[in-house]
Coordinates of C-alpha atoms in Angstrom, one line a residue:
M1 CA 0.2 -0.1 0.0
S2 CA 1.2 3.5 -0.9
A3 CA 0.3 7.0 -0.3
T4 CA 1.5 9.9 -2.1
G5 CA 2.3 12.7 0.6
N6 CA 1.6 16.0 0.3
F7 CA 4.5 18.6 -0.1
E8 CA 2.8 22.3 -0.2
G9 CA 4.3 22.8 3.3
F10 CA 8.0 22.4 1.7
Q11 CA 10.0 26.0 1.0
P12 CA 12.5 26.5 -1.4
V13 CA 16.2 26.7 -0.2
S14 CA 19.1 28.8 -1.2
L15 CA 22.0 26.8 -0.4
K16 CA 25.3 29.4 -0.5
Q17 CA 28.8 28.7 1.2
E18 CA 29.7 30.4 4.0
G19 CA 30.6 34.2 4.1
D20 CA 29.0 34.3 0.0
D21 CA 26.7 37.4 0.7
Q22 CA 26.6 38.0 -3.3
P23 CA 23.1 37.5 -4.4
S24 CA 22.0 34.7 -6.4
E25 CA 20.7 34.6 -10.3
T26 CA 16.9 34.2 -9.0
D27 CA 17.5 37.0 -6.3
R28 CA 19.1 39.6 -9.0
L29 CA 16.6 39.0 -11.4
S30 CA 13.5 39.5 -8.9
V31 CA 15.7 43.1 -8.0
E32 CA 15.8 44.3 -11.5
E33 CA 12.3 43.7 -12.3
G34 CA 10.8 46.1 -9.5
D35 CA 10.2 49.9 -10.4
P36 CA 13.5 51.8 -11.1
G37 CA 12.7 54.6 -9.0
K38 CA 12.4 52.6 -5.6
D39 CA 15.2 51.0 -3.6
P40 CA 15.8 47.8 -4.4
V41 CA 14.1 45.2 -2.6
P42 CA 14.0 41.8 -3.2
R43 CA 10.2 40.2 -3.8
R44 CA 9.8 36.5 -2.6
I45 CA 9.9 34.3 -5.8
S46 CA 6.9 31.8 -5.5
R47 CA 8.1 28.4 -6.9
Q48 CA 6.1 25.4 -7.2
S49 CA 7.5 22.4 -4.9
S50 CA 8.6 19.6 -7.5
V51 CA 10.6 16.8 -5.6
T52 CA 12.7 14.4 -7.9
E53 CA 12.4 10.3 -8.6
S54 CA 15.9 10.0 -7.1
T55 CA 14.3 11.8 -4.2
L56 CA 11.8 9.7 -3.4
Y57 CA 13.6 6.3 -4.8
P58 CA 17.2 6.7 -4.3
N59 CA 17.7 3.3 -5.7
P60 CA 18.3 3.8 -9.6
Y61 CA 16.7 0.2 -10.1
H62 CA 14.0 0.5 -8.5
Q63 CA 10.3 1.6 -10.3
P64 CA 7.7 0.8 -7.9
Y65 CA 4.7 1.2 -9.6
I66 CA 5.8 -0.9 -12.5
S67 CA 7.4 -3.6 -10.6
R68 CA 4.3 -4.1 -7.9
K69 CA 2.3 -5.3 -10.5
Y70 CA 4.3 -8.4 -11.3
F71 CA 3.8 -10.8 -8.6
V72 CA 7.6 -12.6 -8.8
T73 CA 8.4 -8.9 -7.6
R74 CA 6.4 -9.7 -4.8
P75 CA 8.6 -10.6 -1.4
G76 CA 9.2 -14.2 -1.2
A77 CA 7.5 -14.9 -4.3
L78 CA 11.2 -16.0 -6.5
E79 CA 12.4 -17.9 -2.7
T80 CA 8.8 -19.8 -2.8
A81 CA 9.4 -21.2 -6.5
M82 CA 12.9 -22.1 -6.4
E83 CA 12.5 -24.2 -3.2
D84 CA 9.4 -25.6 -4.8
L85 CA 11.5 -26.6 -7.9
K86 CA 14.7 -27.6 -6.2
G87 CA 12.6 -29.9 -4.2
H88 CA 10.5 -31.6 -7.5
I89 CA 14.0 -31.7 -9.2
A90 CA 15.6 -33.8 -6.1
E91 CA 12.5 -35.9 -5.7
T92 CA 11.9 -36.8 -9.7
S93 CA 15.8 -37.0 -10.6
G94 CA 17.9 -36.5 -8.3
E95 CA 19.8 -33.9 -9.7
T96 CA 21.9 -30.9 -8.6
I97 CA 21.0 -27.5 -9.7
Q98 CA 23.7 -25.4 -11.2
G99 CA 21.5 -22.4 -12.2
F100 CA 18.7 -20.2 -11.4
W101 CA 17.3 -17.6 -14.5
L102 CA 14.0 -15.8 -14.3
L103 CA 13.6 -15.1 -18.6
T104 CA 10.7 -14.1 -21.3
K105 CA 10.5 -16.9 -23.5
I106 CA 9.0 -15.9 -27.1
D107 CA 7.2 -18.5 -28.6
H108 CA 7.0 -19.2 -32.7
W109 CA 4.2 -17.0 -33.0
N110 CA 6.0 -13.8 -31.1
N111 CA 4.2 -14.6 -27.8
E112 CA 5.9 -13.0 -25.0
Q113 CA 5.7 -16.1 -21.9
E114 CA 7.5 -15.8 -18.3
R115 CA 9.3 -18.4 -17.6
I116 CA 12.2 -19.8 -15.1
L117 CA 15.0 -21.5 -16.3
L118 CA 16.8 -24.0 -13.7
L119 CA 20.2 -25.6 -15.3
T120 CA 21.5 -29.3 -14.2
D121 CA 24.2 -31.4 -15.3
K122 CA 22.8 -32.9 -18.2
T123 CA 19.2 -30.9 -18.2
L124 CA 17.8 -27.9 -19.2
L125 CA 14.4 -27.2 -17.8
I126 CA 12.0 -24.5 -18.6
C127 CA 9.2 -24.2 -16.2
K128 CA 6.3 -22.4 -15.9
Y129 CA 5.2 -21.0 -13.0
D130 CA 2.4 -19.5 -11.5
F131 CA 3.5 -16.6 -8.7
I132 CA -0.2 -15.9 -8.0
M133 CA -1.1 -19.7 -7.0
L134 CA 2.7 -20.4 -6.3
S135 CA 2.9 -23.3 -8.3
C136 CA 4.3 -25.2 -11.1
V137 CA 2.2 -24.9 -14.1
Q138 CA 4.6 -27.1 -16.4
L139 CA 7.8 -28.1 -17.3
Q140 CA 9.9 -29.2 -20.1
R141 CA 13.1 -31.1 -19.5
I142 CA 15.9 -30.8 -22.5
P143 CA 18.7 -33.3 -22.3
L144 CA 21.9 -30.9 -22.7
S145 CA 23.3 -33.7 -25.2
A146 CA 20.5 -33.2 -27.5
I147 CA 20.9 -29.1 -27.9
Y148 CA 23.3 -29.0 -30.9
R149 CA 23.2 -25.4 -31.5
I150 CA 22.7 -21.5 -30.3
C151 CA 21.8 -18.7 -32.0
L152 CA 22.5 -15.1 -30.5
G153 CA 21.8 -12.0 -32.6
K154 CA 18.9 -9.3 -32.9
F155 CA 15.1 -10.4 -33.7
A156 CA 14.3 -10.2 -37.6
F157 CA 11.1 -10.4 -39.3
P158 CA 9.3 -11.5 -42.7
G159 CA 9.0 -8.0 -44.4
M160 CA 5.8 -8.0 -44.3
S161 CA 5.1 -8.4 -40.8
L162 CA 3.3 -6.1 -39.0
D163 CA 4.2 -7.0 -35.7
K164 CA 7.8 -6.3 -35.0
R165 CA 9.8 -6.5 -32.0
Q166 CA 13.4 -5.0 -31.4
G167 CA 16.1 -6.0 -29.5
E168 CA 18.4 -9.4 -29.0
G169 CA 17.6 -12.7 -27.8
L170 CA 19.0 -16.1 -27.5
R171 CA 17.9 -19.7 -29.4
I172 CA 18.3 -22.9 -28.6
Y173 CA 17.9 -26.1 -30.7
W174 CA 17.5 -29.8 -30.0
G175 CA 15.9 -30.5 -33.1
S176 CA 15.5 -29.6 -36.6
P177 CA 13.4 -27.1 -37.6
E178 CA 12.6 -28.5 -41.2
E179 CA 11.1 -31.7 -39.4
Q180 CA 8.5 -29.4 -37.7
S181 CA 5.0 -30.0 -39.2
L182 CA 2.9 -28.1 -41.1
L183 CA 0.3 -28.2 -38.0
S184 CA 2.9 -27.3 -35.3
R185 CA 4.3 -24.4 -37.1
W186 CA 0.6 -22.8 -37.8
N187 CA -0.1 -23.7 -34.0
P188 CA 0.3 -21.3 -30.9
W189 CA -0.2 -23.4 -28.7
S190 CA 1.5 -26.4 -30.1
T191 CA 4.6 -28.1 -27.9
E192 CA 6.1 -29.8 -30.6
V193 CA 8.8 -27.2 -31.5
P194 CA 12.1 -28.2 -31.5
Y195 CA 13.5 -24.8 -30.5
A196 CA 13.1 -22.5 -28.1
T197 CA 13.6 -18.7 -28.2
F198 CA 14.5 -16.0 -24.9
T199 CA 15.0 -13.0 -23.7
E200 CA 15.5 -10.9 -20.7
H201 CA 12.6 -10.3 -18.4
P202 CA 10.9 -6.9 -18.2
M203 CA 12.5 -6.9 -14.5
K204 CA 15.4 -7.4 -15.1
Y205 CA 16.4 -3.6 -13.6
T206 CA 13.7 -3.5 -10.7
S207 CA 16.8 -4.7 -8.2
E208 CA 20.3 -5.8 -7.8
K209 CA 18.9 -9.5 -7.4
F210 CA 16.8 -9.1 -10.5
L211 CA 19.4 -7.8 -12.5
E212 CA 21.4 -11.0 -11.8
I213 CA 19.0 -13.5 -13.0
C214 CA 17.4 -11.9 -16.0
K215 CA 20.5 -11.2 -17.4
L216 CA 20.8 -13.3 -20.7
S217 CA 24.8 -13.0 -20.8
A218 CA 24.9 -15.0 -17.8
F219 CA 22.4 -17.4 -18.6
T220 CA 24.4 -18.2 -22.1
S221 CA 27.7 -18.3 -19.8
K222 CA 26.8 -21.3 -17.6
L223 CA 24.5 -22.5 -20.6
V224 CA 27.5 -23.1 -23.2
P225 CA 29.6 -25.3 -21.2
A226 CA 27.5 -27.0 -19.4
I227 CA 26.2 -28.4 -22.9
Q228 CA 30.0 -28.9 -24.0
N229 CA 30.2 -31.3 -21.1
A230 CA 27.2 -33.0 -21.3
C231 CA 28.3 -34.0 -25.0
K232 CA 31.6 -35.2 -23.8
D233 CA 30.2 -37.5 -21.6
S234 CA 27.2 -38.6 -23.6
T235 CA 26.7 -42.3 -24.8
G236 CA 24.3 -42.1 -27.0
S237 CA 23.5 -41.0 -30.4
G238 CA 24.8 -37.4 -29.5
R239 CA 28.4 -38.6 -28.7
G240 CA 31.0 -36.8 -30.6
R241 CA 28.3 -33.6 -31.9
R242 CA 30.0 -30.3 -31.2
L243 CA 28.3 -27.6 -30.3
M244 CA 27.3 -24.3 -32.6
V245 CA 27.0 -21.3 -30.8
L246 CA 26.6 -18.5 -34.1
T247 CA 25.6 -14.7 -33.9
E248 CA 23.0 -14.3 -36.4
P249 CA 19.6 -12.7 -36.5
I250 CA 17.0 -14.9 -35.2
L251 CA 13.8 -15.0 -37.1
I252 CA 10.3 -14.9 -36.3
E253 CA 7.4 -16.3 -39.1
T254 CA 5.0 -14.0 -38.4
Y255 CA 2.7 -11.8 -40.7
T256 CA -0.4 -10.9 -39.2
G257 CA 0.5 -10.7 -35.9
L258 CA -2.8 -9.9 -34.5
M259 CA -2.7 -12.4 -31.3
S260 CA 0.8 -11.2 -30.3
F261 CA -0.2 -7.9 -30.5
I262 CA -2.9 -8.3 -28.0
G263 CA -1.1 -10.3 -25.7
N264 CA 2.4 -8.6 -25.5
R265 CA 0.8 -5.6 -25.2
N266 CA -1.5 -6.9 -22.3
K267 CA 1.2 -8.8 -20.7
L268 CA -0.9 -12.1 -21.1
G269 CA 2.1 -14.0 -20.4
Y270 CA 3.2 -13.1 -17.2
S271 CA 1.7 -13.4 -13.8
L272 CA 0.7 -9.8 -13.5
A273 CA -2.1 -7.6 -11.0
R274 CA -4.7 -6.8 -13.5
G275 CA -6.5 -4.4 -10.9
S276 CA -10.1 -4.9 -9.9
I277 CA -13.6 -5.3 -12.2
G278 CA -16.8 -4.6 -10.4
F279 CA -19.7 -2.4 -10.8

């Protein structure tokens, strides 16, 4: 709960050094504007009180009115998610989590989706977590030995696309896009897409904590050596395969983009406070 303070009682104060008797530029202007035949008597200048953002919020990363809408920034929400996922992975696979990141997934229809990414010795886990109900909704497991290509670069769209996005991202391939079926490609809810695209979460700059876990470069620096180690230790079909890390545009094949336009503008892919609806 926040309240806006009343600052009408504040008066402007002139800051002068000790022994400085020279009038300020504002006082000099007020003297010159008086009648020329009268003694110069400084007039009191009425100023509108103003409070800068740095006065109210000294932390440069803190944007309270924006960040409070995202449930992931609520006290204890992120910590609860981490503990839930650690316990689940320990019970199901016995693997140890090496890293934890909060990123935005961009699907093949350009829809933004809030995701938690976890990295173990053998697996990359992509988790859809409900920060409102504090529960894991979906968990996708990708063997690190199956990942053969990583692309880093700016987003690119077809020339006739109506909903384009700026910025850079990361795309991870564990299957060939050419083998993707036509039905899967044109189904916005398909789970058979053989790659995943990520960009940085919008809450990256709200605090030092989120700055670390939302940084795409930090995730990439941990992911690449983990995949290389997993490929060396693999005894399956991926043995001897070398990981390719490329710097190239990331193509998102959307044209009209009406669905993503509505969803992304309203942040439908995030656990967000929508406000109350009533009569």
